[in-house]
PDB file of C-alpha atoms in Angstrom:
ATOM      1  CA  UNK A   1     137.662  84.886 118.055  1.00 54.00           C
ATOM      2  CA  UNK A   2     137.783  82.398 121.068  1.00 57.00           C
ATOM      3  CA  UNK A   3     134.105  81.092 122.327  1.00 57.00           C
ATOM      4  CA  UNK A   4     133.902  82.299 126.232  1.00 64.00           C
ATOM      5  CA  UNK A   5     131.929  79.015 127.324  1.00 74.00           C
ATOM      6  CA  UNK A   6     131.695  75.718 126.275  1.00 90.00           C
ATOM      7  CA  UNK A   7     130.663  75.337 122.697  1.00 96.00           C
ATOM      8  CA  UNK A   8     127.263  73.029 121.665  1.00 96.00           C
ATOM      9  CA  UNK A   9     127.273  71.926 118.128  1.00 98.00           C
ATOM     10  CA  UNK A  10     124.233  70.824 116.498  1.00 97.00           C
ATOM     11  CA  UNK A  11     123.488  68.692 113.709  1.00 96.00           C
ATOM     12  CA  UNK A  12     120.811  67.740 111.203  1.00 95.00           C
ATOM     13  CA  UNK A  13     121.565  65.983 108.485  1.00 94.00           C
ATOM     14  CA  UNK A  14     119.714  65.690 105.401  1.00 91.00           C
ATOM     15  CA  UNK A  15     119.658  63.937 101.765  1.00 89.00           C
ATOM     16  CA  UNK A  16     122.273  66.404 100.848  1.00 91.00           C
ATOM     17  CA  UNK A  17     124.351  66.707 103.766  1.00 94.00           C
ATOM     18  CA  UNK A  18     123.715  68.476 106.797  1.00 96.00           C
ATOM     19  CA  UNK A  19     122.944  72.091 108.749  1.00 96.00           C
ATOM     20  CA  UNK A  20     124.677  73.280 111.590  1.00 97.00           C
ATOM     21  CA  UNK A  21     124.541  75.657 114.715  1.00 97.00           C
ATOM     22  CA  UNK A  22     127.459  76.439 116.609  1.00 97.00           C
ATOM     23  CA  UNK A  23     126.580  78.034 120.282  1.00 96.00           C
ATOM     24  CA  UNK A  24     128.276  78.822 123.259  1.00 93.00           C
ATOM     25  CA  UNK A  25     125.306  79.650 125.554  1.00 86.00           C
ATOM     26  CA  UNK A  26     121.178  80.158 125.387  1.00 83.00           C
ATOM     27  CA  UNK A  27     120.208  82.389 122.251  1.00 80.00           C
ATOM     28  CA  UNK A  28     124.707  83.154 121.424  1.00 90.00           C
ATOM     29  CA  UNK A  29     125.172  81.927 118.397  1.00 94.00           C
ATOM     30  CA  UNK A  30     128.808  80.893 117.535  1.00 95.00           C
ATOM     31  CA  UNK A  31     128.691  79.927 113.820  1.00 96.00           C
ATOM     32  CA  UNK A  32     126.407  78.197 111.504  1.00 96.00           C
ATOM     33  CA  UNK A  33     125.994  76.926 107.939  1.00 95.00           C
ATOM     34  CA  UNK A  34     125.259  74.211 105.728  1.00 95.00           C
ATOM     35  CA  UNK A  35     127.448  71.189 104.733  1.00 96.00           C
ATOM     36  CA  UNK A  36     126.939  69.596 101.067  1.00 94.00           C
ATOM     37  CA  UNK A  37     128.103  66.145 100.580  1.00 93.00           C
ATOM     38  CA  UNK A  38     127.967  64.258  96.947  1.00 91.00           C
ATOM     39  CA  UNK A  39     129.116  60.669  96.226  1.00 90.00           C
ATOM     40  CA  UNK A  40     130.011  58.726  99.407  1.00 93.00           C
ATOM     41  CA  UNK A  41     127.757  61.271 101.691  1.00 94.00           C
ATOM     42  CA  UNK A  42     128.350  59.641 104.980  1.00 95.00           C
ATOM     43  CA  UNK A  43     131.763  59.589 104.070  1.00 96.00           C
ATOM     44  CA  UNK A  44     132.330  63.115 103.074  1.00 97.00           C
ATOM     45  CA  UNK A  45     129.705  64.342 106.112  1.00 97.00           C
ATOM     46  CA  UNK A  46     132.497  62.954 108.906  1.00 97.00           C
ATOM     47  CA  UNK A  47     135.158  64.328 106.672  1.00 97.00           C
ATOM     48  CA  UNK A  48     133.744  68.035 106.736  1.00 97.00           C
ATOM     49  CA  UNK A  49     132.414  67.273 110.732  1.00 98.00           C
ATOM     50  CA  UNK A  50     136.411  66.076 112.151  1.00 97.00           C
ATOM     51  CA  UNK A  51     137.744  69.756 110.639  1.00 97.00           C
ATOM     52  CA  UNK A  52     134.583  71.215 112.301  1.00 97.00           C
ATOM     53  CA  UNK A  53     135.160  69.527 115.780  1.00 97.00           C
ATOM     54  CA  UNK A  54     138.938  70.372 115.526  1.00 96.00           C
ATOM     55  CA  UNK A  55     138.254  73.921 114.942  1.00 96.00           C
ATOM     56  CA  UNK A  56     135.311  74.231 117.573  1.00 96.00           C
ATOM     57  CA  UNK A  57     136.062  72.040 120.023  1.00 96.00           C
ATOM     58  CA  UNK A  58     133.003  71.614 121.333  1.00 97.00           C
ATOM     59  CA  UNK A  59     131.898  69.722 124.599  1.00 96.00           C
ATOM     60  CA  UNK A  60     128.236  68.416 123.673  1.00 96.00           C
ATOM     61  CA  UNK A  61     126.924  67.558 120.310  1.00 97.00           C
ATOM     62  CA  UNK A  62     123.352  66.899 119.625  1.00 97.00           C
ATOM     63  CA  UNK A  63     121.433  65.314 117.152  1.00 95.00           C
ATOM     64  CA  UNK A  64     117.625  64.256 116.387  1.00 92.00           C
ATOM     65  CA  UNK A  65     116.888  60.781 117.106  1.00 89.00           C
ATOM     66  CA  UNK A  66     117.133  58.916 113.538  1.00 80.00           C
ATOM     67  CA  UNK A  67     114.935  56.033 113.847  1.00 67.00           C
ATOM     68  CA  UNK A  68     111.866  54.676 111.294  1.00 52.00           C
ATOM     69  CA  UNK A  69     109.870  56.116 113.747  1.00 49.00           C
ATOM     70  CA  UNK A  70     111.160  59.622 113.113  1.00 51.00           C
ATOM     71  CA  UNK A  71     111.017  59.323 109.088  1.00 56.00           C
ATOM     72  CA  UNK A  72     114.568  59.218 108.766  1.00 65.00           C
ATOM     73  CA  UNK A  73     116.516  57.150 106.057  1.00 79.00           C
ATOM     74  CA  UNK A  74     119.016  54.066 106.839  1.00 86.00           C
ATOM     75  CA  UNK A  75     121.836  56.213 105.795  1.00 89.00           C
ATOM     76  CA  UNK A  76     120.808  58.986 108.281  1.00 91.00           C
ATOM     77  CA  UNK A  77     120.786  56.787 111.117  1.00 89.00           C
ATOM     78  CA  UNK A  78     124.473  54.927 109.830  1.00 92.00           C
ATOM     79  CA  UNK A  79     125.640  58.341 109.935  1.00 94.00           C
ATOM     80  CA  UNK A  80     124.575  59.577 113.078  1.00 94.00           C
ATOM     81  CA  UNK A  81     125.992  56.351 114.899  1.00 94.00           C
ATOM     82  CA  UNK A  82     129.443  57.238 113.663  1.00 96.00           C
ATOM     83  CA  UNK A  83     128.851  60.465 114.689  1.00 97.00           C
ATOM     84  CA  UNK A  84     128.732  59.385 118.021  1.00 95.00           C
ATOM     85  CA  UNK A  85     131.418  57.298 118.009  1.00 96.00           C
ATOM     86  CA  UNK A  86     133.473  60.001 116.548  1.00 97.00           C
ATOM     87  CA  UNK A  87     132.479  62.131 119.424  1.00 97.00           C
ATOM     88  CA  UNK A  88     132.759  59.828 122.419  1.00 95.00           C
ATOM     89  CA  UNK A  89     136.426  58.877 120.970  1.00 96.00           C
ATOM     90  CA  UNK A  90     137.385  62.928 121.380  1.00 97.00           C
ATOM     91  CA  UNK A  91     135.069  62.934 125.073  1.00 96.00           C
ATOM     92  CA  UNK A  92     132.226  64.657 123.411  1.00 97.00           C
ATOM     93  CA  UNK A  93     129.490  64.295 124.920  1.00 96.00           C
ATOM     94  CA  UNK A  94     126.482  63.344 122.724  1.00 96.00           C
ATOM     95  CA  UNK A  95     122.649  63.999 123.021  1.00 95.00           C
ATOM     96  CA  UNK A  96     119.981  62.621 121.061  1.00 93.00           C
ATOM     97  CA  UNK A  97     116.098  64.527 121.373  1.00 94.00           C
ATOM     98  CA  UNK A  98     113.354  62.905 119.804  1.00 91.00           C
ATOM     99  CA  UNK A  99     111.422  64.703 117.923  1.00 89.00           C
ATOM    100  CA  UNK A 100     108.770  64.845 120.395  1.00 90.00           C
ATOM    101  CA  UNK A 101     110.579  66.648 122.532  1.00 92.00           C
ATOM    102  CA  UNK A 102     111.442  69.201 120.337  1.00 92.00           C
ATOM    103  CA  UNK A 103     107.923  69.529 119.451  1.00 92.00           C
ATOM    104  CA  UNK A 104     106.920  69.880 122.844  1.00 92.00           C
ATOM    105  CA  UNK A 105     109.019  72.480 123.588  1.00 91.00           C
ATOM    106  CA  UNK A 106     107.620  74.284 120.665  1.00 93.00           C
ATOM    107  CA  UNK A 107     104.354  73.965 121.306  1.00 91.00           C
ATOM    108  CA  UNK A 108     103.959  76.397 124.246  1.00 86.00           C
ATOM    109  CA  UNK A 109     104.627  79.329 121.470  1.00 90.00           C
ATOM    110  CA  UNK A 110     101.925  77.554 119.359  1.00 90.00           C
ATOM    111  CA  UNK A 111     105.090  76.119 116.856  1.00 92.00           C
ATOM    112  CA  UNK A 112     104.050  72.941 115.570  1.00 90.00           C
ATOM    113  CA  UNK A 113     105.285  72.288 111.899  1.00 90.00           C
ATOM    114  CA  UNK A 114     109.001  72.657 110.791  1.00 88.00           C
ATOM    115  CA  UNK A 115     108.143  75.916 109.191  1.00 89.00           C
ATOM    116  CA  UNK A 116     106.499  77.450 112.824  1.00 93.00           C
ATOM    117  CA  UNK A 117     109.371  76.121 114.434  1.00 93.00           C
ATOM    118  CA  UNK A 118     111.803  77.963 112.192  1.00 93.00           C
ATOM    119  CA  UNK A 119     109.514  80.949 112.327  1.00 93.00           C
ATOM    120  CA  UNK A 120     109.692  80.717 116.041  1.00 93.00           C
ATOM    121  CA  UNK A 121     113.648  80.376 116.259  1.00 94.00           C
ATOM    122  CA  UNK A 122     114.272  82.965 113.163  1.00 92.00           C
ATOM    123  CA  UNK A 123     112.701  85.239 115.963  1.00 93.00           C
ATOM    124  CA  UNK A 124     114.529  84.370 119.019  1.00 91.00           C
ATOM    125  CA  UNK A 125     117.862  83.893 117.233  1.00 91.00           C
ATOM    126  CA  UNK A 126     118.363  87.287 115.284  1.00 88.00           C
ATOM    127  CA  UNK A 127     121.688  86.107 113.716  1.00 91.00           C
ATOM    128  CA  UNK A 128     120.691  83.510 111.501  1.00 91.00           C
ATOM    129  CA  UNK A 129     116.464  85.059 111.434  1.00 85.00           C
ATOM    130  CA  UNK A 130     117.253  86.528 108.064  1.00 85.00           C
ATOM    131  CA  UNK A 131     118.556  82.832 107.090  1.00 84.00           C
ATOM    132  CA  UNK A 132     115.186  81.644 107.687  1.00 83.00           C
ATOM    133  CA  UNK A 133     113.276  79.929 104.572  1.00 83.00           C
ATOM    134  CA  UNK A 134     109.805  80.891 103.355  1.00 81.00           C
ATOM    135  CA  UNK A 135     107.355  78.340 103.303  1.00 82.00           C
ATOM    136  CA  UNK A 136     107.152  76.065 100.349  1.00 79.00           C
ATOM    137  CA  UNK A 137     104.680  75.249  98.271  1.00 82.00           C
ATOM    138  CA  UNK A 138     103.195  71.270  98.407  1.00 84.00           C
ATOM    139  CA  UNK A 139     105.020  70.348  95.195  1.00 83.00           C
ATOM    140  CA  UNK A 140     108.679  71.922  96.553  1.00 81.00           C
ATOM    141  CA  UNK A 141     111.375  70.411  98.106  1.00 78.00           C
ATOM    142  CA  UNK A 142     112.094  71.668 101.436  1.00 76.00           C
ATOM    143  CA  UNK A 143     114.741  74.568 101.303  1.00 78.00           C
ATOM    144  CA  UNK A 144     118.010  72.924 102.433  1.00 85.00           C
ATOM    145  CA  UNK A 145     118.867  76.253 105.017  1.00 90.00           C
ATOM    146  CA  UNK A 146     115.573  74.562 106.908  1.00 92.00           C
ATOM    147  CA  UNK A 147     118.434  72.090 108.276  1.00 93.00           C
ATOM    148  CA  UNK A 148     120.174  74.860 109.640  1.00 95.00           C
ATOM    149  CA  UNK A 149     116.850  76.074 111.877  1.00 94.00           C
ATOM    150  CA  UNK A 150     116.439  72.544 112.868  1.00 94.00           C
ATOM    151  CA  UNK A 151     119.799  72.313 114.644  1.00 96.00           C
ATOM    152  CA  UNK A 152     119.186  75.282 116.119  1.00 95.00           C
ATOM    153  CA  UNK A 153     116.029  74.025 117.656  1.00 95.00           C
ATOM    154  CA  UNK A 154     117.845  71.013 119.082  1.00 95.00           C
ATOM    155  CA  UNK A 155     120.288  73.765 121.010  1.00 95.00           C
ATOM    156  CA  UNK A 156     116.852  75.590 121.907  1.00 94.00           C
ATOM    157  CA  UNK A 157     115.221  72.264 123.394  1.00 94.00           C
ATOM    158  CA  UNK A 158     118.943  71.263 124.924  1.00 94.00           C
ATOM    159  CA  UNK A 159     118.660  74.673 126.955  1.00 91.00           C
ATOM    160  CA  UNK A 160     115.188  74.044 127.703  1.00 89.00           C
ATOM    161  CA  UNK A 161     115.187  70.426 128.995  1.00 86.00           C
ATOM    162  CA  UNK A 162     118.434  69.912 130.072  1.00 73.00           C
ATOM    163  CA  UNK A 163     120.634  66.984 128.935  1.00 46.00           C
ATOM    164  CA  UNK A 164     119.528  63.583 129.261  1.00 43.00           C
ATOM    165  CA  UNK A 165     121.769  61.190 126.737  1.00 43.00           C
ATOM    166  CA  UNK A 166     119.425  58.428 125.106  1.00 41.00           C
ATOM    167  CA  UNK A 167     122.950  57.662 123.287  1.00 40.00           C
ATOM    168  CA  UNK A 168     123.861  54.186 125.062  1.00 39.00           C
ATOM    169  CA  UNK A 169     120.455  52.708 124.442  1.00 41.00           C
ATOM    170  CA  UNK A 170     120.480  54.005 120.408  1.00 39.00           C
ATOM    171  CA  UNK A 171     124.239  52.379 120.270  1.00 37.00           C
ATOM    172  CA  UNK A 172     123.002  49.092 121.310  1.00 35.00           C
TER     173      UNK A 172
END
């Protein structure tokens, strides 16, 4: 099956490798899943992502901002710098949202934790709704499928605000 517009991939990654949403237009989702790295994660996360890109093609990735500021490890934030570089050496073009933003965009449906904002795209996105985790309990880990929901509401705040790359000024 051949995607009809141009394709957004979104990324989250996590401790144990990484969600994705695959869209080609507002609420059309493409694909989706969950990537599981072990050993050399970074490594084996850009191994899995080239295949991905070569299959999708996509014109616009977009990631969370991975900074101390967001409560994102080291590794996270090595990995989503060569991420970008990956991406700008195949003319991807690359968008970073801070979390704020996402949260803002959330907010107007009343969607202010992780879990709300899953809730909130589990309902506007009925492909991957039955996907959707249930909340945990305080001493669980987070479900890793929550990574999945929180590259879809990157595509969901890309739609709503528009691109606007804070990529140079993370690279530097």
């Amino acid at each position: 099956m051949m995607a009809k517009n141009p394709l957004i991939f979104a990324l989250h990654a996590t401790s144990r490798g990484f969600g994705y949403v695959v869209f080609e237009g507002p609420f059309a989702p493409y694909d989706w899943g969950m990537v599981t790295a072990r050993g050399d994660k970074n490594a084996t996360c850009l191994r899995k992502l080239e295949k991905m890109l070569d299959r999708f093609i996509p014109e616009t990735l977009l990631l969370e901002e991975a900074t101390s500021v967001a409560n994102r490890s080291d590794r996270i934030g090595r990995l989503y710098k060569a991420i970008g570089a990956m991406c700008i050496s195949r003319n991807i073009d690359v968008v970073i949202y801070k979390l704020g933003d996402i949260k803002a965009c959330f907010a107007s449906v009343g969607a202010r934790t992780r879990q709300e904002i899953a809730d909130t795209v589990a309902r506007q996105i009925d492909a991957i709704g039955h996907r959707k985790p249930k909340p945990r309990k305080p001493w669980q880990s987070e479900d890793r499928r929550m990574s999945m929901f929180c590259a879809a509401a990157l595509v969901l705040t890309h739609y709503q605000l528009g691109a606007s790359s804070l990529f140079d000024e993370l690279m530097h």
